[in-house]
Short mmCIF file of C-alpha atoms and ligand atoms in Angstrom, two decimals:
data_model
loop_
_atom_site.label_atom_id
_atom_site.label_comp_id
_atom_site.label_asym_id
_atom_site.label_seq_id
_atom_site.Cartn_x
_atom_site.Cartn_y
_atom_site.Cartn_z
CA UNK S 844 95.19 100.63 79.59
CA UNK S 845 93.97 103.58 81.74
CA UNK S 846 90.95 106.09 80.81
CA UNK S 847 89.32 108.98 82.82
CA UNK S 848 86.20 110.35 82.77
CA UNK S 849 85.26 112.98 84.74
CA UNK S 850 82.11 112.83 87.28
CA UNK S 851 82.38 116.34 88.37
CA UNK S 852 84.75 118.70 89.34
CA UNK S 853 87.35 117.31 90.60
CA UNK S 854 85.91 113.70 90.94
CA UNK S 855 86.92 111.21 88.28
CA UNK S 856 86.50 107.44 87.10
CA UNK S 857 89.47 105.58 86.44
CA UNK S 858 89.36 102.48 84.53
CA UNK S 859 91.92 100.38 84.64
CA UNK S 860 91.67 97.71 81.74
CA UNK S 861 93.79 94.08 80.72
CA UNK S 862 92.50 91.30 79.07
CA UNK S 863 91.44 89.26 82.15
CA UNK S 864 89.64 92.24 84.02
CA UNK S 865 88.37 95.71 84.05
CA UNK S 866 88.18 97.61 87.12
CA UNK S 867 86.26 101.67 87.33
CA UNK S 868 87.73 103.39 90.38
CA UNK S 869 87.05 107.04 91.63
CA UNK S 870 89.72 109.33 93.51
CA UNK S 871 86.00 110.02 95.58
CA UNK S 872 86.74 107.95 98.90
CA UNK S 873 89.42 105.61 96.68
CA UNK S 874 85.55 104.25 95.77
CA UNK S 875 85.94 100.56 93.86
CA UNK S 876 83.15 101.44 91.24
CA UNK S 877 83.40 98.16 89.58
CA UNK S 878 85.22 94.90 88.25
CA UNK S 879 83.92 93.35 85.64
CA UNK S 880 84.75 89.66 84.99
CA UNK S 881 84.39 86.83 82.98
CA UNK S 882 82.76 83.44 83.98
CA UNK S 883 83.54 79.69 82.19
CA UNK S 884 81.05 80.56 79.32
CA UNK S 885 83.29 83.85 78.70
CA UNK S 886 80.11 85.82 80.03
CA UNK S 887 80.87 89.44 81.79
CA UNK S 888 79.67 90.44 85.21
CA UNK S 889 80.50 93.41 87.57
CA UNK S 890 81.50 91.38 90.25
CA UNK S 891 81.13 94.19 92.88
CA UNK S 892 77.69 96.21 94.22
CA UNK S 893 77.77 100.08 93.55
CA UNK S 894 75.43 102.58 92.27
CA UNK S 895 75.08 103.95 88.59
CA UNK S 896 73.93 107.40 90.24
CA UNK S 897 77.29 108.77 92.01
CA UNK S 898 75.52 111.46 94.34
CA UNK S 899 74.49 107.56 96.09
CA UNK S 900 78.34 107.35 96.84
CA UNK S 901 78.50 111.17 98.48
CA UNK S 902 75.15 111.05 100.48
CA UNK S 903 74.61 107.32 101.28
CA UNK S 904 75.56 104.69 104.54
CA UNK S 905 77.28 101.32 103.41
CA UNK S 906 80.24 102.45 102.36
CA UNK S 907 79.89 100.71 99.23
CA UNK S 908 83.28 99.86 97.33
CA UNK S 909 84.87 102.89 99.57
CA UNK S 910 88.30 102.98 101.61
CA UNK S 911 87.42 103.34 105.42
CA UNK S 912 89.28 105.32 107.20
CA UNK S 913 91.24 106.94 109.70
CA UNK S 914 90.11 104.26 111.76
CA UNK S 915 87.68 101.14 110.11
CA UNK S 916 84.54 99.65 112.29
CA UNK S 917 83.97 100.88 115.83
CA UNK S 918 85.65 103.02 118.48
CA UNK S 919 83.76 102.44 121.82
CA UNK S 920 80.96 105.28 123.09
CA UNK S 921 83.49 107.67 120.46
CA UNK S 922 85.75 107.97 122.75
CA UNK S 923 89.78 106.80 123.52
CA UNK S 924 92.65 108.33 125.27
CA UNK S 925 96.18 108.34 123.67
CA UNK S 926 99.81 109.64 125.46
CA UNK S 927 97.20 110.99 128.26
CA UNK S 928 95.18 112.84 126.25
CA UNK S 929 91.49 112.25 125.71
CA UNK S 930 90.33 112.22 122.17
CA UNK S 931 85.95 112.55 121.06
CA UNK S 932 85.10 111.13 117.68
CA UNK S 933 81.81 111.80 116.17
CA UNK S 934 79.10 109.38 117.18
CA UNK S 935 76.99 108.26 114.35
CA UNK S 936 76.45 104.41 115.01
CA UNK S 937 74.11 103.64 117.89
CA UNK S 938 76.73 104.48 121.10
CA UNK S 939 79.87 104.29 118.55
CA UNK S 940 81.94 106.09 116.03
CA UNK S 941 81.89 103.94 113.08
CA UNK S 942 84.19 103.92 109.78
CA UNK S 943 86.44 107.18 110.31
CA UNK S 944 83.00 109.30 112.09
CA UNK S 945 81.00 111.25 109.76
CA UNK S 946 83.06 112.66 106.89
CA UNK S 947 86.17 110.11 107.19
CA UNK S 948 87.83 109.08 104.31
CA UNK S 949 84.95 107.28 102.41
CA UNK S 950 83.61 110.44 101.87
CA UNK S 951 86.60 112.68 101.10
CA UNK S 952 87.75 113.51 97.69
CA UNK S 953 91.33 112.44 96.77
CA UNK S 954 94.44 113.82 94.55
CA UNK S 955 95.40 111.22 92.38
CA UNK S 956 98.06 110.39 89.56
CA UNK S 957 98.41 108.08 86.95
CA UNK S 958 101.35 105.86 87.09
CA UNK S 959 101.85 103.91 84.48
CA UNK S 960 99.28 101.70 82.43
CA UNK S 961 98.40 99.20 85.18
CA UNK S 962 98.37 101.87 88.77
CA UNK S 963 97.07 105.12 89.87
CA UNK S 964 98.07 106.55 93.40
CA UNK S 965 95.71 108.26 95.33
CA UNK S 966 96.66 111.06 98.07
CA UNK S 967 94.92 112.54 100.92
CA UNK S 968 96.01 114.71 103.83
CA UNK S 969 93.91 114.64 106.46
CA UNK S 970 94.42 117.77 108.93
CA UNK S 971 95.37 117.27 112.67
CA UNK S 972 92.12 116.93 114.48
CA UNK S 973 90.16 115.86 111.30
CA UNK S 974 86.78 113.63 112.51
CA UNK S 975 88.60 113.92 116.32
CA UNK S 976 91.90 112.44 115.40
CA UNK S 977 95.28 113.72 116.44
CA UNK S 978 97.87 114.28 113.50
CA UNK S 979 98.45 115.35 110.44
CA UNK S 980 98.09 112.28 108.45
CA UNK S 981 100.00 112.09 105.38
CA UNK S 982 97.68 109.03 103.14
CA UNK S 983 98.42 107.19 100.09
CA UNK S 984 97.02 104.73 98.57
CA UNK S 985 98.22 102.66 95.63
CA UNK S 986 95.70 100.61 93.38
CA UNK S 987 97.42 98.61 90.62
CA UNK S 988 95.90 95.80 88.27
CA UNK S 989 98.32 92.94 87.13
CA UNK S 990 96.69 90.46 85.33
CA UNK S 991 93.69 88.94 86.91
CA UNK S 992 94.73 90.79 90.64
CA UNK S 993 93.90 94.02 91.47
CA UNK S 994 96.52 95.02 94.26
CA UNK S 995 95.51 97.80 96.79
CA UNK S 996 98.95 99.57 98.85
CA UNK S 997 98.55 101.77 101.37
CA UNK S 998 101.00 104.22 103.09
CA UNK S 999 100.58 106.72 105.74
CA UNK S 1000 102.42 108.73 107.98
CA UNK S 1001 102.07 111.37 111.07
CA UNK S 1002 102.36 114.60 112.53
CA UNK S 1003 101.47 113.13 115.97
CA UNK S 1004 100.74 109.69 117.21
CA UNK S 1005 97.39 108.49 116.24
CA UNK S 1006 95.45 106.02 114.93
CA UNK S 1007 94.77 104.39 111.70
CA UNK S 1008 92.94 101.23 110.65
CA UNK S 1009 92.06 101.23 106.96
CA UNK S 1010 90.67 98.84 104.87
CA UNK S 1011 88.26 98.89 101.88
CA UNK S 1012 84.56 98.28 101.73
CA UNK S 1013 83.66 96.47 98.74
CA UNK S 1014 80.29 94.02 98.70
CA UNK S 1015 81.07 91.49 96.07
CA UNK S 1016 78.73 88.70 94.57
CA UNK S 1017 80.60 86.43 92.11
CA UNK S 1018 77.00 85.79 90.31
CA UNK S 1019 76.77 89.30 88.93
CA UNK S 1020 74.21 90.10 91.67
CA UNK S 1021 71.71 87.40 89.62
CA UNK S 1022 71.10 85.81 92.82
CA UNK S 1023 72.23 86.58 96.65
CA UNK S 1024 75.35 84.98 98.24
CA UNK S 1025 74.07 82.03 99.99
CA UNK S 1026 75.70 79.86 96.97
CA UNK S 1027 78.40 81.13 97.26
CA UNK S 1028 81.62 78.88 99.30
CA UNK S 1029 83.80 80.68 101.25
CA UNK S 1030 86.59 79.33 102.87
CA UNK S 1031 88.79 81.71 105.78
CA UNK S 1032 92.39 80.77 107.21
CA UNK S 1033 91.08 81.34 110.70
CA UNK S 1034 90.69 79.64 113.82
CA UNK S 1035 89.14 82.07 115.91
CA UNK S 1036 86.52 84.86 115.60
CA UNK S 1037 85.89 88.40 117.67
CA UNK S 1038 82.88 88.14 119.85
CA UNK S 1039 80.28 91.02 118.95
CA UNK S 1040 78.09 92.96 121.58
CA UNK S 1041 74.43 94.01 120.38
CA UNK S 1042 75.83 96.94 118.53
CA UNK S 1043 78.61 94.82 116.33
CA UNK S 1044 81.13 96.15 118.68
CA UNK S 1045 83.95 93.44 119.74
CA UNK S 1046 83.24 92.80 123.02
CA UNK S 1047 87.00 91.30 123.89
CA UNK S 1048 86.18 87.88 124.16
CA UNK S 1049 87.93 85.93 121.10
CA UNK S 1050 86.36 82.34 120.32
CA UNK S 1051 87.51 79.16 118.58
CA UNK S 1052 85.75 78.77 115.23
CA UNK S 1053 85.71 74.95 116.74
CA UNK S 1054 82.04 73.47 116.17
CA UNK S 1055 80.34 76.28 115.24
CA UNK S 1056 79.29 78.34 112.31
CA UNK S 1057 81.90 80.43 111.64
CA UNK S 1058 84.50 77.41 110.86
CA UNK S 1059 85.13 78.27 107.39
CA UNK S 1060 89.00 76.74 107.09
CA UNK S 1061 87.31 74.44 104.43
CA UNK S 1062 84.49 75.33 102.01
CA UNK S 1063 81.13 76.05 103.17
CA UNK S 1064 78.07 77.44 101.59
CA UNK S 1065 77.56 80.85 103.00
CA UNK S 1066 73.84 79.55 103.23
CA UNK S 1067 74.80 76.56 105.11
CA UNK S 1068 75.77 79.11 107.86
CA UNK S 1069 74.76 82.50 107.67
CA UNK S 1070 70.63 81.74 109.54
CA UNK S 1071 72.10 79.88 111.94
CA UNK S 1072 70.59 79.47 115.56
CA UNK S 1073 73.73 81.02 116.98
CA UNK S 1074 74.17 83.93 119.38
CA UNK S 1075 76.39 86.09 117.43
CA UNK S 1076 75.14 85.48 114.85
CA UNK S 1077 71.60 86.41 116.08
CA UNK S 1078 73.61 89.69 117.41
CA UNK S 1079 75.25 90.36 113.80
CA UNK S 1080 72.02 89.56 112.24
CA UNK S 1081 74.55 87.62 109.85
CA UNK S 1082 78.21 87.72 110.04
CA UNK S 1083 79.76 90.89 110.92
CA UNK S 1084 82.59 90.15 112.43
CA UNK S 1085 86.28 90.08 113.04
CA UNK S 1086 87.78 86.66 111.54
CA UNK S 1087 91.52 86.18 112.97
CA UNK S 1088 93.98 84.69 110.44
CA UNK S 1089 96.07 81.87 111.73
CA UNK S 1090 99.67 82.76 110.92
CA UNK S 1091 100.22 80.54 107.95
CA UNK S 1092 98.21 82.43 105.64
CA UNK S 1093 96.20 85.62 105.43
CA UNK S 1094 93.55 84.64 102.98
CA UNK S 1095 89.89 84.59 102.47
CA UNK S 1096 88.49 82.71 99.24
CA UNK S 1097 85.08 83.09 97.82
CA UNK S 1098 83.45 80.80 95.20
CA UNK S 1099 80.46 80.56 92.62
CA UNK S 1100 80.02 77.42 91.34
CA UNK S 1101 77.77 77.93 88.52
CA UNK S 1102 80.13 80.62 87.05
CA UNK S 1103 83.28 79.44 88.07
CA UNK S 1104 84.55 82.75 89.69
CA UNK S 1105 86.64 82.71 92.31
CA UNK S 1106 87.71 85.80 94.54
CA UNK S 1107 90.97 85.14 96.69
CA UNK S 1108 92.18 88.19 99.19
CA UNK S 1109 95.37 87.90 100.52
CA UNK S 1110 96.58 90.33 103.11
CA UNK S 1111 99.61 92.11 105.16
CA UNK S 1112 96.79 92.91 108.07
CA UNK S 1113 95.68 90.15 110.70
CA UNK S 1114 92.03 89.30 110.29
CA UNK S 1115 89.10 90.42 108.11
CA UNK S 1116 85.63 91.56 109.12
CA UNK S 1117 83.56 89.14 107.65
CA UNK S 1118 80.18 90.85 106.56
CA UNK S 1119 76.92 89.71 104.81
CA UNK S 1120 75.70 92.37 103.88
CA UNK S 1121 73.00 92.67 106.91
CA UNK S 1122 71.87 95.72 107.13
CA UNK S 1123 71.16 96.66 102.95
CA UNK S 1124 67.42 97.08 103.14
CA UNK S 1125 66.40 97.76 99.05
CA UNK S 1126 68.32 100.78 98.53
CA UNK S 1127 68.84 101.22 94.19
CA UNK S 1128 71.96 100.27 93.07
CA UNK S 1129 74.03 99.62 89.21
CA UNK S 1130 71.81 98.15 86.37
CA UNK S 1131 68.27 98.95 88.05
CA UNK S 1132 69.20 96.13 90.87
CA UNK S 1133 67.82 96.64 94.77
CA UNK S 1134 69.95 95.80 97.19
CA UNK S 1135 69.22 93.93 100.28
CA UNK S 1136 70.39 91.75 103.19
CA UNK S 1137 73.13 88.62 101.56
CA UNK S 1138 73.13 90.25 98.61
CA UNK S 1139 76.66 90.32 98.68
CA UNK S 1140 79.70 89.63 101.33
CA UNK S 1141 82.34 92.00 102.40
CA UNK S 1142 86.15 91.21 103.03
CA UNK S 1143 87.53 93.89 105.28
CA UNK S 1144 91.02 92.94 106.10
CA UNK S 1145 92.11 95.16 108.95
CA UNK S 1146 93.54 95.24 112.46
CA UNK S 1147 91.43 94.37 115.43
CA UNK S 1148 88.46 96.77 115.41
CA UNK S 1149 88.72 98.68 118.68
CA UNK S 1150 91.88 97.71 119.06
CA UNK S 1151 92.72 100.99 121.19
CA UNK S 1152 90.20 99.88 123.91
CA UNK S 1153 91.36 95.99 123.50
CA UNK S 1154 94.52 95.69 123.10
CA UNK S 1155 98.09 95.85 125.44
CA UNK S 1156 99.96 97.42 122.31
CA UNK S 1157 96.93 98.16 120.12
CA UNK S 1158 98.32 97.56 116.45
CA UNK S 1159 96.14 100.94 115.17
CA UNK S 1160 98.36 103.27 117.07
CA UNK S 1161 100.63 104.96 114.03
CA UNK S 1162 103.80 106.72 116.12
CA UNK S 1163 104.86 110.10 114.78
CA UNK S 1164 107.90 109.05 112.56
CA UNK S 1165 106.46 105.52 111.81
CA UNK S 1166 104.90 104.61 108.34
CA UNK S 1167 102.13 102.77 108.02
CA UNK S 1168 102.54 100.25 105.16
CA UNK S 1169 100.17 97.22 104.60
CA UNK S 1170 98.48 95.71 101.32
CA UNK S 1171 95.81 93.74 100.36
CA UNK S 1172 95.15 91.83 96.81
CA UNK S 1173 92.42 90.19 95.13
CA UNK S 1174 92.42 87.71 92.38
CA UNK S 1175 89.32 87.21 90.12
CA UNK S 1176 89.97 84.02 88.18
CA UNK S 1177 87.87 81.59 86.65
CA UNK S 1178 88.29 77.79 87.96
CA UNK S 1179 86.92 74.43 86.45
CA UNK S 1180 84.63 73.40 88.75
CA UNK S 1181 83.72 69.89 88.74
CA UNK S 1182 82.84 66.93 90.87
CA UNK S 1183 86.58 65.55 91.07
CA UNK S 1184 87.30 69.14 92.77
CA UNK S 1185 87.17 67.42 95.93
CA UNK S 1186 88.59 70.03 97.99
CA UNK S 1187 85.68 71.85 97.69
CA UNK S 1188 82.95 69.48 97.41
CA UNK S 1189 83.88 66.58 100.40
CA UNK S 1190 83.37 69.20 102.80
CA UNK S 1191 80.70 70.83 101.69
CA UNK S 1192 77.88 67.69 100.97
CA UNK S 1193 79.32 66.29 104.07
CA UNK S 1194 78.12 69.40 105.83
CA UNK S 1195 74.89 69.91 103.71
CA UNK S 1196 74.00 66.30 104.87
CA UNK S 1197 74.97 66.56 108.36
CA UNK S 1198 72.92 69.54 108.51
CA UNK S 1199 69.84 68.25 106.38
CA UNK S 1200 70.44 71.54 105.10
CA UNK S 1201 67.51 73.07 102.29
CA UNK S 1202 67.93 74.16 98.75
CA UNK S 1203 68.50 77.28 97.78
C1 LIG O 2448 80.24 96.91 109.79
C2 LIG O 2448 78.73 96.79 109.80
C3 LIG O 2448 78.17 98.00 109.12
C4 LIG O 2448 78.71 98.05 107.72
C5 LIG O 2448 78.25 99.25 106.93
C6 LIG O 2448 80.68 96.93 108.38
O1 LIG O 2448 82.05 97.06 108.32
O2 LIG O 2448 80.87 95.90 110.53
O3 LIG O 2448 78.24 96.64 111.10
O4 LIG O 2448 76.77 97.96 109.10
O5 LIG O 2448 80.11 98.06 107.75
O6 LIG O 2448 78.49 100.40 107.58
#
């Protein structure tokens, strides 16, 4: 079942409703407003930060529940050169352009069309030389909701080569936001991590997740990790970086014990920024709630940030005549969680003991 409601002029809330979940979307930045779930006493949560007061969404940093785009995290000093030309992005992140530069897609306000009962299609075109970038970028994106997994497509194609990275910004926190995310288990198909200079941009160096903090490939207690007397971590004053999927599968899995949720994102793209949430500082959000600092994680599955600067065939260059076509899902399900679920729990008390790790 779909049913609008209109913000302003030509900004609307979708809601997109099935028996296992309900998910509010805006054609404002493709904005995830909320998803509201059940836990394993049949209680509902919105699963996802946001704000009740929309002007938050137009005039706000964070990004909350928005697509980012042209180009997602940081471009070095602003700056790149494509087929010999030199192109200058805004700056508006220490000595970077951040999330698209100052009025990228997050902020832009998007034709849309209902599909059918379960998907809505959003559709931007973003002018040649919009925020810097070359092209004409022809953007869709397609957000459908089939049983318990919301599904989010995205096409695009170009005037001119350019550069696209795209990936959406949502903060979740399985609990409802009735506590932060250090009980929360997260588990990432990755065996190496992006290295992170002092202003979260990848430096180049990749590193094995090996015997440190960020080896997630089983269960861990964000908790058990996040304070961590480790450089980059220290730099990311949390996580906040890239996390490189090994090639068998593109996945990131969240888990809240006491509720039973579980949040699985599965991806076309190659790693995810993993991000805790560092830098909320109190700001009002839905229901009355501050936010602040591990209140809630985000999965951003997209190419290598920077990618221009750091890679031989940088995987964010779109060709003129190319499409652009990756997707990303997310399943909200309820699990039984018990002490027989041993996948989850050998790890984790082995690590909580190894660690003489506190109590939350
Ligand atoms: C970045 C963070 C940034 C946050 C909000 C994340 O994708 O990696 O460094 O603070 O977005 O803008």
């Amino acid at each position: 079942m779909i049913k609008i409601e209109k913000v302003e002029n030509n900004i609307d809330l979708i809601t997109i409703k099935n028996d296992e979940l309900e998910v509010v979307v805006s054609n404002y930045g493709c904005t995830l407003v909320k998803v509201l779930m059940k836990d394993q006493a049949g209680n509902v949560d919105d699963v996802v930060l946001g704000y009740d007061d929309f002007k938050s969404y137009q005039t706000l940093d964070a990004y909350i529940g928005a697509l980012v785009g042209r180009v997602a995290n940081r471009i070095k000093k602003g700056t790149f050169e494509l087929n010999s030309q030199t192109y200058h992005l805004p700056i508006n992140n220490g000595p970077n352009s951040l999330h698209g530069g100052i009025k990228g897609f997050s902020y832009q306000v998007f034709d849309y069309q209902v599909l059918d009962e379960t998907s809505v299609e959003f559709h931007y075109v973003s002018k040649d030389g919009e925020e810097g970038y070359p092209g004409e970028l022809d953007f869709k994106a397609i957000y459908s909701l089939e049983g318990d997994t919301l599904t989010m497509h995205y096409h695009a194609t170009t005037s001119k080569d350019t550069l696209i990275n795209i990936t959406n910004h949502s903060y979740f926190n399985l609990s409802g936001k009735k506590e932060n995310v250090y009980q929360h288990l997260l588990k990432v198909h990755s065996d190496c991590f992006a290295c992170i200079d002092p202003d979260g941009l990848p430096t180049g160096e990749i590193k094995d997740v090996k015997g440190t903090s960020f080896d997630f490939n089983e269960f861990a207690y964000i908790g058990d990790r996040v304070d961590n007397d480790d450089e980059q971590l220290q730099l990311g004053k949390g996580f906040d970086h890239p996390m490189i999927f090994n090639t068998k599968e593109n996945q990131v899995e969240l888990v809240h014990e006491k509720t039973g949720r579980k949040l699985t994102v599965s991806t076309t793209l190659p790693q995810a920024q993993i991000y805790t949430a560092n830098y909320l500082d109190g700001r009002l959000g839905k229901y009355g709630q501050h936010y602040n600092a591990r209140d809630a994680i985000c999965i951003e599955t997209q190419n290598m940030p920077d990618a221009i600067h750091l890679e031989e065939n940088p995987s964010t260059i779109l060709k003129a005549g190319d499409t652009y076509d990756e997707k990303t899902s997310y399943k909200f399900e309820v699990i039984k969680i018990s002490r027989e679920n041993l996948e989850i729990f050998k790890y984790t008390n082995f690590f909580r003991l190894k660690n003489k790790v506190k109590e939350f």
